[in-house]
XYZ file of C-alpha atoms in Angstrom:
744
model
C 21.968 -72.137 -22.255
C 25.322 -73.211 -23.670
C 27.650 -74.638 -21.158
C 31.453 -75.032 -20.322
C 31.710 -78.445 -18.529
C 34.595 -78.523 -16.117
C 35.879 -81.972 -16.510
C 38.520 -83.970 -13.871
C 38.072 -87.067 -16.111
C 35.681 -88.651 -13.480
C 32.360 -90.311 -13.626
C 31.080 -87.353 -11.718
C 31.500 -84.485 -14.104
C 30.592 -86.766 -17.262
C 27.339 -87.354 -15.734
C 26.764 -83.928 -14.551
C 27.491 -82.958 -18.844
C 24.630 -85.496 -19.201
C 22.276 -84.258 -16.828
C 22.802 -80.952 -18.057
C 22.007 -81.895 -21.228
C 18.945 -83.402 -20.143
C 17.225 -80.529 -18.894
C 17.804 -78.613 -22.185
C 21.136 -77.232 -22.355
C 23.933 -77.106 -24.595
C 27.561 -78.514 -24.190
C 29.906 -76.273 -26.220
C 33.277 -76.777 -24.446
C 35.250 -78.452 -21.981
C 37.428 -76.878 -19.427
C 40.276 -78.875 -17.356
C 43.069 -77.864 -14.951
C 46.217 -80.121 -14.380
C 49.235 -80.255 -12.566
C 52.126 -78.080 -13.862
C 54.197 -81.304 -14.050
C 53.123 -84.166 -16.438
C 54.748 -86.586 -14.134
C 52.922 -85.693 -11.477
C 49.658 -87.426 -10.847
C 48.006 -85.771 -8.047
C 48.607 -82.396 -6.414
C 47.916 -81.736 -2.479
C 44.793 -79.701 -3.634
C 41.374 -79.540 -1.884
C 39.663 -78.370 -4.837
C 40.899 -80.244 -7.851
C 41.148 -84.094 -9.076
C 43.888 -84.726 -10.934
C 44.501 -88.443 -11.245
C 44.521 -89.623 -14.804
C 45.043 -85.998 -16.347
C 47.322 -87.263 -18.858
C 44.493 -88.935 -20.563
C 41.890 -86.121 -20.298
C 43.554 -84.659 -23.598
C 41.848 -86.991 -25.709
C 38.505 -86.068 -24.485
C 38.447 -83.358 -27.035
C 38.420 -86.090 -29.814
C 36.031 -88.179 -27.957
C 33.283 -85.658 -27.769
C 34.442 -83.490 -30.509
C 34.149 -80.346 -28.671
C 37.098 -77.997 -27.807
C 39.155 -78.532 -25.090
C 40.251 -75.879 -22.501
C 43.374 -76.840 -20.109
C 45.199 -74.822 -17.558
C 48.060 -75.558 -15.232
C 47.525 -74.996 -11.691
C 50.078 -72.436 -10.413
C 48.026 -71.731 -7.282
C 47.732 -73.472 -4.108
C 45.197 -73.421 -1.146
C 45.717 -70.186 0.224
C 42.024 -69.542 1.456
C 41.117 -72.219 3.378
C 37.935 -71.114 5.278
C 34.835 -72.620 3.745
C 33.165 -69.467 2.368
C 36.160 -68.323 -0.656
C 37.223 -64.474 -1.234
C 39.059 -63.856 -3.803
C 42.817 -64.723 -3.091
C 45.619 -63.833 -5.450
C 47.805 -67.156 -5.506
C 45.184 -69.345 -4.857
C 44.282 -72.474 -7.064
C 40.732 -70.928 -7.669
C 42.348 -68.212 -9.559
C 43.309 -70.474 -11.845
C 39.679 -71.954 -12.330
C 38.957 -68.138 -12.921
C 41.603 -67.547 -15.438
C 40.731 -70.645 -17.642
C 36.815 -70.092 -17.479
C 37.572 -66.258 -18.300
C 39.360 -67.427 -21.503
C 36.908 -69.974 -22.286
C 34.016 -66.935 -22.143
C 36.331 -64.819 -24.360
C 36.692 -67.202 -26.711
C 33.208 -68.311 -26.947
C 31.347 -65.319 -25.680
C 28.092 -67.195 -26.388
C 28.730 -69.175 -23.038
C 26.648 -68.508 -19.828
C 26.867 -71.593 -17.833
C 29.307 -73.689 -16.136
C 28.471 -77.245 -15.101
C 30.480 -79.319 -12.422
C 30.056 -83.025 -10.802
C 29.899 -81.300 -7.055
C 27.983 -83.650 -5.174
C 28.479 -83.061 -1.303
C 31.347 -80.683 -1.037
C 30.289 -77.390 -0.223
C 33.926 -76.426 -0.167
C 34.177 -77.212 -3.891
C 30.530 -76.001 -4.897
C 31.133 -72.374 -2.917
C 34.371 -71.814 -5.304
C 32.777 -72.881 -8.494
C 29.773 -70.769 -7.515
C 32.270 -67.679 -6.535
C 34.164 -67.762 -9.851
C 30.944 -67.845 -11.690
C 29.546 -64.903 -9.842
C 33.031 -62.934 -11.215
C 32.326 -63.734 -14.545
C 28.609 -63.561 -14.934
C 28.108 -67.392 -15.448
C 25.262 -69.690 -13.910
C 26.662 -72.554 -11.994
C 25.097 -75.930 -13.049
C 25.523 -78.547 -10.390
C 22.884 -81.133 -11.237
C 24.259 -84.117 -8.685
C 24.078 -81.596 -5.841
C 22.650 -83.297 -2.925
C 21.608 -86.569 -4.614
C 21.257 -89.966 -2.990
C 24.854 -91.354 -3.908
C 23.677 -95.201 -3.730
C 20.737 -94.163 -6.416
C 23.275 -91.590 -7.936
C 26.087 -94.390 -8.723
C 23.322 -97.014 -9.951
C 21.816 -94.044 -12.428
C 25.578 -93.081 -13.970
C 26.188 -96.871 -14.727
C 22.620 -97.435 -15.985
C 23.104 -94.587 -18.515
C 26.058 -95.699 -19.692
C 29.050 -94.268 -17.472
C 32.131 -96.395 -18.392
C 34.674 -95.333 -15.706
C 37.845 -97.432 -13.683
C 39.011 -96.517 -10.092
C 42.576 -94.466 -10.683
C 42.742 -93.963 -6.855
C 41.527 -95.955 -3.718
C 42.148 -94.533 -0.493
C 39.875 -96.015 1.905
C 39.619 -98.583 4.557
C 38.665 -102.445 2.501
C 39.785 -100.744 -0.783
C 43.191 -102.666 -1.881
C 45.203 -101.162 -4.333
C 46.466 -104.305 -5.357
C 42.370 -105.527 -5.875
C 40.206 -102.567 -6.444
C 42.622 -100.143 -8.871
C 41.900 -100.046 -12.358
C 38.293 -102.093 -11.767
C 35.128 -100.734 -13.533
C 32.760 -98.871 -10.763
C 29.940 -101.589 -12.372
C 31.990 -104.188 -10.891
C 32.780 -102.934 -7.592
C 29.157 -101.406 -6.953
C 28.304 -104.102 -4.463
C 31.763 -103.831 -2.643
C 31.054 -100.432 -2.076
C 27.978 -100.649 -0.712
C 29.374 -103.489 1.600
C 31.745 -100.885 2.984
C 29.312 -98.178 3.345
C 27.476 -100.600 5.748
C 30.592 -101.747 7.254
C 32.522 -98.277 7.555
C 30.292 -95.766 6.606
C 31.909 -94.907 3.331
C 30.385 -92.455 0.443
C 29.810 -94.864 -2.296
C 30.154 -92.216 -4.976
C 33.688 -91.329 -2.994
C 32.984 -87.999 -1.987
C 34.701 -88.678 1.163
C 38.252 -89.160 -1.050
C 37.817 -92.940 -0.907
C 38.393 -93.471 -4.500
C 38.318 -91.608 -7.861
C 37.816 -92.573 -11.062
C 38.437 -91.820 -14.777
C 35.946 -91.865 -17.549
C 36.781 -94.043 -20.432
C 33.304 -94.200 -22.228
C 29.757 -92.758 -21.965
C 27.262 -91.742 -24.368
C 28.610 -88.116 -24.838
C 32.072 -89.775 -26.458
C 30.391 -89.519 -29.773
C 33.573 -90.532 -31.757
C 35.786 -92.509 -29.893
C 36.151 -94.278 -26.486
C 39.364 -94.445 -24.438
C 41.287 -97.791 -23.921
C 43.983 -98.110 -21.283
C 46.755 -99.996 -22.491
C 48.980 -99.649 -19.889
C 49.897 -97.950 -16.569
C 51.724 -98.078 -13.118
C 50.188 -98.527 -9.699
C 51.974 -95.785 -7.511
C 51.184 -97.024 -3.756
C 51.729 -94.237 -1.145
C 51.394 -95.335 3.042
C 51.587 -99.010 1.876
C 51.124 -101.549 4.897
C 48.528 -99.037 6.405
C 45.129 -99.901 7.439
C 44.038 -97.913 4.655
C 46.462 -98.161 1.920
C 47.045 -95.351 -0.790
C 47.151 -96.267 -4.659
C 47.143 -94.449 -7.707
C 47.113 -95.217 -11.191
C 49.923 -93.514 -13.544
C 49.059 -93.903 -16.996
C 51.566 -95.224 -19.355
C 49.980 -95.827 -22.534
C 46.567 -95.595 -24.207
C 44.785 -95.294 -27.625
C 41.218 -94.172 -28.815
C 39.049 -96.850 -30.389
C 36.663 -94.734 -32.931
C 33.045 -95.796 -33.086
C 31.221 -96.795 -35.526
C 28.499 -94.211 -35.657
C 29.442 -90.317 -35.078
C 26.358 -88.223 -33.832
C 26.252 -84.824 -32.578
C 25.597 -83.900 -29.164
C 22.560 -81.842 -30.105
C 20.759 -80.521 -33.272
C 21.745 -77.089 -32.455
C 25.559 -77.694 -31.759
C 26.790 -75.075 -34.520
C 28.798 -72.306 -33.403
C 29.057 -68.947 -35.075
C 32.425 -68.594 -32.992
C 34.960 -68.612 -36.000
C 38.009 -69.057 -34.049
C 36.698 -72.700 -32.692
C 35.179 -73.800 -36.320
C 37.707 -76.955 -35.857
C 35.998 -79.045 -33.023
C 38.176 -81.150 -30.971
C 40.938 -78.578 -30.735
C 42.967 -78.337 -27.601
C 43.611 -74.626 -26.099
C 46.310 -74.419 -23.323
C 45.641 -71.213 -21.511
C 48.289 -69.128 -19.891
C 48.017 -65.861 -17.875
C 48.834 -64.447 -14.323
C 46.405 -64.282 -11.708
C 44.151 -61.257 -11.629
C 43.886 -58.584 -9.617
C 41.326 -57.697 -7.263
C 37.764 -56.853 -8.715
C 36.997 -53.241 -8.273
C 33.519 -53.680 -8.868
C 32.725 -54.019 -5.263
C 33.772 -50.115 -4.855
C 32.082 -48.939 -7.674
C 28.856 -50.727 -6.774
C 29.615 -49.137 -3.091
C 29.657 -45.656 -4.722
C 26.871 -46.041 -7.071
C 24.693 -46.576 -3.697
C 25.505 -42.791 -2.189
C 23.917 -41.067 -5.178
C 20.312 -41.332 -3.944
C 17.490 -39.013 -4.322
C 17.484 -36.708 -1.069
C 14.068 -37.282 0.609
C 12.846 -35.522 3.649
C 13.169 -37.168 6.962
C 9.371 -36.570 8.107
C 8.645 -39.289 5.120
C 10.914 -41.351 6.470
C 9.148 -43.827 8.796
C 10.890 -46.534 11.398
C 9.519 -49.394 13.560
C 12.235 -51.302 15.761
C 11.359 -53.893 18.488
C 13.508 -53.209 21.701
C 15.180 -56.917 22.068
C 18.616 -56.528 22.312
C 20.394 -59.139 21.115
C 17.755 -60.218 18.151
C 15.424 -57.212 16.639
C 13.489 -56.313 13.709
C 13.780 -52.583 12.060
C 11.349 -51.681 9.272
C 11.088 -49.013 7.083
C 9.119 -47.229 4.416
C 8.124 -43.918 2.719
C 5.171 -41.753 3.178
C 3.191 -40.494 0.222
C 6.146 -41.795 -2.077
C 4.051 -42.054 -5.092
C 3.828 -38.794 -5.729
C 7.367 -37.973 -6.138
C 8.717 -41.527 -6.831
C 10.036 -42.673 -10.228
C 9.157 -46.365 -9.145
C 9.850 -48.993 -6.421
C 13.662 -49.127 -7.361
C 13.922 -45.592 -6.169
C 12.047 -45.805 -3.067
C 13.655 -48.834 -2.302
C 17.362 -47.474 -2.594
C 16.140 -44.550 -0.301
C 15.071 -47.314 2.108
C 17.798 -49.267 2.252
C 20.012 -46.816 2.773
C 18.169 -45.414 5.802
C 18.252 -49.154 7.010
C 22.197 -49.220 6.504
C 22.125 -45.732 8.416
C 20.307 -47.244 11.396
C 22.863 -50.405 11.369
C 25.677 -48.404 11.401
C 24.034 -46.321 14.254
C 23.995 -49.439 16.296
C 27.405 -50.630 15.214
C 26.155 -53.263 13.101
C 26.235 -53.753 9.057
C 24.612 -55.978 6.655
C 26.285 -58.894 7.580
C 24.320 -58.721 11.063
C 21.180 -59.225 9.033
C 19.454 -62.485 9.223
C 15.987 -62.261 7.045
C 14.580 -59.554 4.756
C 11.102 -58.988 3.850
C 10.815 -57.254 1.006
C 7.189 -55.947 -0.101
C 6.825 -54.060 -3.551
C 4.120 -52.256 -4.908
C 4.528 -53.727 -8.115
C 6.076 -57.158 -9.017
C 6.256 -56.052 -12.589
C 9.102 -53.998 -11.253
C 11.026 -56.887 -9.594
C 13.805 -57.015 -12.030
C 14.716 -53.447 -11.092
C 14.036 -53.772 -7.487
C 16.307 -56.704 -7.401
C 19.290 -54.435 -9.473
C 18.979 -52.058 -6.484
C 18.411 -54.519 -3.684
C 22.144 -56.179 -4.960
C 23.493 -52.840 -5.006
C 23.587 -52.570 -1.225
C 23.337 -56.463 0.302
C 26.395 -58.040 -1.025
C 28.575 -60.951 -0.574
C 31.508 -59.209 0.139
C 29.122 -57.089 2.524
C 28.115 -60.341 4.377
C 31.383 -62.665 4.496
C 29.167 -64.749 7.098
C 26.672 -65.377 4.481
C 23.976 -63.171 3.114
C 20.503 -62.930 4.373
C 17.448 -65.093 3.677
C 14.464 -62.927 2.039
C 10.761 -63.451 1.207
C 9.563 -61.078 -1.463
C 5.615 -60.436 -2.203
C 3.823 -57.386 -3.612
C 1.442 -55.862 -1.184
C -1.086 -53.130 -1.767
C 0.949 -50.184 -0.244
C -0.042 -47.437 -2.530
C -3.690 -47.899 -1.611
C -2.524 -46.842 2.225
C 0.162 -44.311 1.379
C 2.998 -46.828 2.374
C 5.328 -46.072 -0.455
C 6.469 -48.318 -3.161
C 8.958 -50.727 -1.287
C 8.520 -51.731 2.599
C 11.188 -53.314 4.079
C 11.600 -55.513 7.218
C 14.807 -56.776 8.526
C 15.701 -58.821 11.312
C 19.023 -58.248 12.953
C 21.362 -60.052 15.456
C 23.993 -58.616 17.208
C 26.494 -61.492 16.690
C 27.470 -63.205 13.800
C 26.870 -66.675 15.180
C 24.786 -67.471 11.909
C 24.914 -70.723 10.017
C 23.809 -69.868 6.194
C 22.673 -72.235 3.684
C 23.161 -70.449 -0.076
C 23.514 -72.685 -2.868
C 23.723 -70.514 -6.256
C 24.138 -73.734 -8.426
C 21.052 -74.827 -10.252
C 20.509 -78.624 -9.312
C 17.572 -81.230 -8.657
C 18.197 -80.536 -5.136
C 15.912 -77.436 -4.219
C 15.656 -73.776 -6.231
C 18.940 -71.738 -6.435
C 19.396 -68.525 -5.266
C 21.359 -66.813 -7.590
C 22.628 -63.348 -6.012
C 23.066 -61.899 -2.423
C 19.749 -63.850 -1.019
C 19.975 -67.373 0.702
C 17.623 -70.423 1.139
C 17.904 -70.260 4.813
C 19.662 -68.858 8.020
C 20.160 -70.406 11.023
C 20.489 -68.440 14.328
C 20.318 -69.611 17.989
C 18.154 -72.509 17.371
C 15.725 -70.729 15.075
C 15.649 -71.826 10.967
C 14.616 -68.894 9.244
C 13.564 -70.039 5.664
C 13.223 -67.731 2.372
C 10.286 -67.835 0.820
C 9.927 -71.319 -1.313
C 7.843 -70.857 -4.558
C 7.045 -74.047 -6.606
C 9.493 -74.059 -8.914
C 11.150 -77.200 -10.412
C 14.580 -76.883 -9.223
C 16.427 -78.253 -12.279
C 14.465 -75.992 -14.634
C 13.833 -73.187 -12.031
C 10.380 -72.823 -13.581
C 6.949 -73.346 -11.777
C 5.926 -76.772 -12.121
C 2.430 -77.690 -14.084
C -0.815 -78.716 -12.239
C -2.114 -75.429 -10.839
C -1.919 -73.809 -7.123
C -2.138 -76.826 -5.137
C 0.926 -78.559 -7.463
C 2.710 -75.258 -6.922
C 2.073 -75.604 -3.042
C 3.215 -79.073 -3.100
C 6.478 -78.319 -4.829
C 6.901 -75.818 -2.620
C 6.820 -77.806 0.443
C 8.975 -80.353 -1.355
C 11.632 -77.556 -1.884
C 11.465 -76.357 1.904
C 11.555 -80.019 3.179
C 15.006 -80.246 0.908
C 16.187 -77.167 2.805
C 15.239 -78.512 6.166
C 17.317 -81.675 5.722
C 20.304 -80.157 5.179
C 19.938 -78.759 8.749
C 19.126 -82.492 9.672
C 15.349 -81.267 10.624
C 11.881 -81.576 8.673
C 9.206 -79.041 8.361
C 6.741 -81.697 9.165
C 8.303 -82.087 12.673
C 10.035 -78.666 13.641
C 8.163 -76.015 12.193
C 6.877 -73.170 14.510
C 4.857 -71.475 12.174
C 4.031 -71.773 8.281
C 3.150 -68.157 6.409
C 1.364 -69.425 3.111
C 1.119 -66.304 0.349
C -1.530 -66.945 -1.737
C -1.900 -65.021 -5.044
C -5.037 -63.248 -5.496
C -5.145 -64.456 -9.202
C -5.648 -68.222 -7.412
C -9.719 -69.028 -7.507
C -11.587 -69.610 -3.965
C -12.050 -73.466 -5.093
C -8.125 -73.620 -5.749
C -7.609 -72.159 -2.427
C -9.632 -75.270 -0.518
C -7.142 -77.585 -2.454
C -3.943 -75.656 -1.327
C -5.385 -76.023 2.326
C -5.827 -79.978 1.428
C -2.807 -80.484 -0.234
C -0.634 -79.161 2.460
C -2.270 -80.997 5.166
C -1.923 -84.351 3.275
C 1.905 -83.414 2.493
C 2.771 -82.473 6.197
C 0.998 -85.890 7.496
C 2.460 -87.636 5.130
C 5.909 -86.294 5.379
C 5.732 -86.608 9.404
C 5.259 -90.722 8.828
C 8.188 -90.883 6.383
C 10.636 -88.948 8.618
C 9.581 -91.314 11.446
C 9.731 -94.131 9.916
C 13.639 -93.046 8.668
C 14.338 -92.932 12.644
C 13.409 -89.113 13.068
C 13.427 -87.315 16.136
C 9.886 -88.225 18.251
C 9.800 -84.745 19.634
C 7.363 -82.923 17.485
C 6.008 -79.643 17.007
C 2.677 -78.667 15.659
C 2.788 -75.487 14.203
C 0.617 -72.939 13.324
C -0.474 -71.144 10.194
C -0.884 -68.163 8.679
C -2.560 -67.494 5.139
C -2.171 -64.110 3.553
C -3.705 -62.824 0.082
C -1.243 -60.925 -1.779
C -2.141 -58.943 -5.279
C 1.249 -61.217 -6.845
C 4.210 -63.056 -5.894
C 7.455 -63.369 -8.019
C 7.175 -65.222 -11.341
C 3.527 -64.875 -10.972
C 3.351 -67.956 -8.894
C 0.162 -68.994 -7.109
C 1.702 -69.580 -4.072
C 4.951 -68.861 -1.843
C 5.537 -70.933 1.594
C 7.636 -69.245 4.455
C 8.233 -71.526 7.369
C 10.253 -70.772 10.665
C 11.818 -74.201 12.191
C 13.303 -74.831 15.843
C 16.350 -76.988 15.361
C 17.661 -77.563 18.827
C 21.087 -77.850 19.900
C 19.891 -80.328 22.556
C 17.453 -82.460 21.870
C 16.211 -82.919 25.566
C 14.811 -79.456 25.056
C 11.057 -79.177 26.310
C 8.574 -78.924 23.477
C 4.732 -77.987 23.711
C 2.294 -76.933 20.990
C -0.852 -75.536 22.475
C -3.676 -74.235 20.120
C -6.101 -73.153 22.760
C -4.462 -71.352 25.663
C -6.076 -71.767 29.462
C -7.766 -69.487 31.517
C -4.936 -67.137 32.812
C -5.838 -63.959 34.604
C -3.764 -60.482 33.618
C -4.575 -57.355 34.938
C -5.006 -54.830 32.095
C -6.164 -51.451 31.932
C -9.471 -51.786 30.097
C -11.101 -54.354 32.308
C -11.275 -57.419 29.833
C -12.110 -60.635 31.509
C -11.245 -63.998 30.206
C -14.098 -65.314 28.199
C -14.231 -69.196 26.832
C -14.551 -67.364 23.013
C -11.126 -65.775 23.621
C -9.554 -68.928 22.599
C -11.057 -69.321 19.772
C -8.798 -66.105 18.528
C -5.521 -67.590 19.171
C -3.210 -69.929 17.606
C 0.276 -70.419 19.828
C 3.245 -72.570 19.562
C 5.737 -72.789 22.500
C 8.979 -74.162 23.110
C 9.431 -74.060 26.831
C 11.771 -70.939 28.005
C 12.722 -70.137 24.155
C 10.122 -69.517 21.544
C 6.369 -68.506 22.189
C 5.187 -67.807 18.441
C 1.361 -66.317 18.650
C -1.297 -66.017 15.720
C -4.347 -63.651 16.869
C -6.837 -63.636 14.351
C -9.997 -61.012 14.748
C -12.889 -61.727 12.169
C -15.891 -59.560 11.895
C -17.624 -61.995 14.618
C -15.069 -61.535 16.944
C -15.322 -57.672 16.366
C -18.919 -57.817 17.463
C -18.272 -59.466 20.541
C -15.392 -57.317 21.825
C -17.631 -54.189 21.124
C -20.930 -55.424 22.259
C -19.170 -56.483 25.619
C -17.934 -53.055 25.797
C -21.058 -51.306 25.330
C -23.133 -54.233 27.339
C -25.572 -55.319 24.639
C -26.377 -58.164 23.042
C -24.690 -59.569 19.467
C -27.784 -59.441 17.856
C -28.416 -55.648 18.788
C -24.513 -54.733 16.998
C -24.913 -53.268 13.632
C -22.451 -55.666 11.523
C -21.779 -53.326 8.838
C -20.441 -50.558 11.205
C -18.827 -52.837 13.187
C -15.155 -51.517 12.339
C -15.610 -47.614 12.986
C -12.468 -46.015 14.666
C -13.935 -46.007 17.885
C -14.458 -49.896 17.467
C -11.218 -50.418 16.216
C -9.650 -48.526 19.098
C -11.359 -51.245 21.224
C -10.323 -54.151 19.116
C -6.798 -52.970 19.291
C -6.735 -52.923 23.106
C -8.207 -56.250 22.943
C -5.369 -57.318 20.557
C -2.543 -55.865 23.067
C -4.467 -57.547 25.792
C -4.754 -61.082 24.628
C -1.220 -60.943 23.223
C 0.176 -59.615 26.878
C -2.010 -62.545 28.362
C -0.375 -65.292 26.275
C 3.197 -63.894 26.517
C 2.968 -63.599 30.579
C 1.256 -66.814 30.847
C 4.130 -68.712 28.896
C 6.778 -67.029 30.797
C 7.720 -64.236 28.189
C 7.972 -60.666 28.181
C 7.555 -57.831 25.215
C 11.095 -57.244 25.576
C 11.817 -61.034 24.258
C 9.794 -59.579 21.135
C 11.616 -60.380 17.623
C 8.897 -59.437 15.701
C 5.105 -57.974 15.782
C 2.944 -57.527 12.579
C -0.573 -56.648 12.445
C -1.956 -57.292 9.073
C -5.409 -55.490 7.717
C -7.241 -55.967 4.513
C -7.375 -52.627 2.602
C -11.111 -53.091 1.692
C -12.093 -53.192 5.081
C -11.621 -48.812 4.427
C -9.732 -48.431 7.871
C -7.046 -45.761 7.269
C -3.416 -46.691 7.951
C -3.001 -44.113 10.451
C -5.952 -44.955 12.678
C -4.615 -48.375 12.908
C -1.187 -47.195 13.833
C -1.944 -44.629 16.458
C -4.895 -47.403 17.804
C -2.166 -49.558 18.290
C 0.437 -47.198 19.680
C -1.903 -45.867 22.151
C -3.023 -49.230 23.503
C 0.514 -49.835 24.020
C 1.275 -46.940 25.750
C -2.073 -47.573 28.004
C -0.456 -50.878 28.909
C 2.975 -49.587 29.758
C 1.484 -46.988 31.975
C -0.100 -49.425 33.975
C 2.532 -52.023 33.986
C 5.882 -51.267 34.623
C 7.308 -54.395 32.846
C 6.236 -52.870 29.560
C 8.274 -50.592 27.936
C 7.827 -48.094 24.876
C 10.198 -45.942 23.364
C 10.108 -43.539 20.168
C 9.755 -45.939 17.727
C 6.659 -48.549 17.537
C 7.639 -51.851 17.871
C 4.806 -53.182 15.330
C 4.448 -53.321 11.878
C 1.461 -52.397 10.065
C 1.227 -54.765 7.164
C -1.790 -54.073 4.447
C -3.031 -57.375 2.439
C -5.894 -58.218 0.736
C -6.934 -60.765 2.851
C -5.629 -62.947 5.857
C -6.805 -65.808 7.947
C -6.072 -69.338 9.570
C -6.795 -71.248 6.520
C -6.674 -70.931 2.942
C -10.115 -71.233 2.387
C -11.436 -68.505 5.153
C -9.205 -65.586 5.060
C -11.399 -62.995 6.310
C -9.891 -61.675 9.324
C -10.357 -57.781 10.237
C -7.037 -57.756 11.741
C -4.416 -60.554 12.577
C -1.463 -59.945 14.856
C 1.553 -62.181 14.382
C 4.071 -62.159 17.549
C 7.219 -63.926 17.677
C 9.004 -63.939 20.879
C 12.443 -65.192 21.754
C 14.605 -65.758 24.615
C 17.598 -68.081 26.065
């Protein structure tokens, strides 16, 4: 991509440019924001570094690139973390600046910045980029600061301190010093006082005088004045005010890129400086337009719109799909528009909106239509509608049409409050894959971390990694771990359940490797986490493997973890795979048997979470039905073991066993957040048969047991897959139930 680099003069923005070039991008312009008054060194700004701004004008000549500059007219008006367009705010100066750069150089598609740890700054750059249709590049984001500082020095960044403002940094001793000279002292201060060695906490600021990108000249600071603020305090603040400097030409001038020629005639003379004027923009009308678009939808009969909903009051899931849409639908995007509109209406009926949605499972019939589906998705779910953060999301292709479920099938997890902590990084970085659009990496709500489906993407390039399915699985786990670390936890110790989607394109031998890679990765990561002093209380997660026709980007695997992130570290944690014998009355006469234990995986956090995966293989079907008929397993016809009558018996058994595990762990059906029943389409079981049998089983349980309540909509979702199982190598379940219960 062609990139305009935001430059403050500091080491971070310069090194971010170098990283952008390393990953194949081309820097074609520079952009800088400076004080309205040249005599002012530093603004009272949460957003911009301006000390040394008098020298930035020389960057154009040093790099041989056009430099666009704007004097900051705004101030800090919108102080909350998530930025909303606010006239008069200093962020709008950046919008005006980058908008002009884009106007003069239309080929620019990305913006580089040096953000390392500040969500405040990153979110504002991302907001401006989103409004301008640009991609944010933040290759220093979340990098280890000690390693990063050394990397900058080793790669030729020559920068001096132009501001110091931390205990242990004396303006008289440390101003104007090269960072290479101060490295040891900065690390000592980190050990003593916990400072950020890259200065991310405002401990110090730098000015780059030379780096490999300065192909024409380096900067020599001839004279400066030291300006002191709060002298004599524990942490005196001092800044450098440049008085004189000159450029020292380099003997050899080389191009930044072999393809650095530009067709923009207005910028034929590189090294030019452009001053950007202009007033603050009015609020964008794009949101209003997009909202109006969602009302012009194809009319669909109500009897073709299907809904399921769990009964929990504070957190519940709604699922919606269309029956037989293939007869009238123009594609997945059209079905999705109808389904999203209906869910929107359902939410409104409860007094909620998209801002209350924590997570979205997006199932589509054809991954080739993903781009069109995404366009429809972003018309409904926008950052403007979700001021507390957009939902996290998982997207896979399922064999929906084979069972007349339409081309788009949606499940949303809804909370009745806005006490959620959303991680949404849109910038491309080396940290984890970006989420460019209204879907986030993870959402934490009431101690449960709902993580978006992770592919095996290489974060800085956003391309699938090489090495096949097992390598993709490892990278997906690395990405998941990076997201978990932001919430001070690890997938190796805090995961409740892993859902791993495998593409049908993945050969069976590769699935064995996936299983081995997953086991070894989690074991090694757990040991590493504990060595670093991580929490000793460890969950033993449960696993569900699903075979899907296709995944986004034609990936081989997608990983979707759910984690427990306790507010109280003393919370009791238990994780049991084999339930003990427990007697629960049921209307079907099932009696506990030892083989029941082989069907169940469960992970329980006492009094808070009960996650269950119930696996029914063909052998289990035979046992269930042979007991009911009073015959031996050997006498059962395995080929005809899943007839309609048998399936009714099997689903009653599923409800019985789920009820047993729920009750014995102190939970109820009212605590259920979601309940999915997966079945392989190759089994030939009609979806209507499954749905009716499951509903009848729940009704029968409710008739006998008053603690079980059923309503108009079923509480379960029937989800068609190619195959399902508790391991990657043996996805041979006839029926798989996944239940997640949560209470407070």
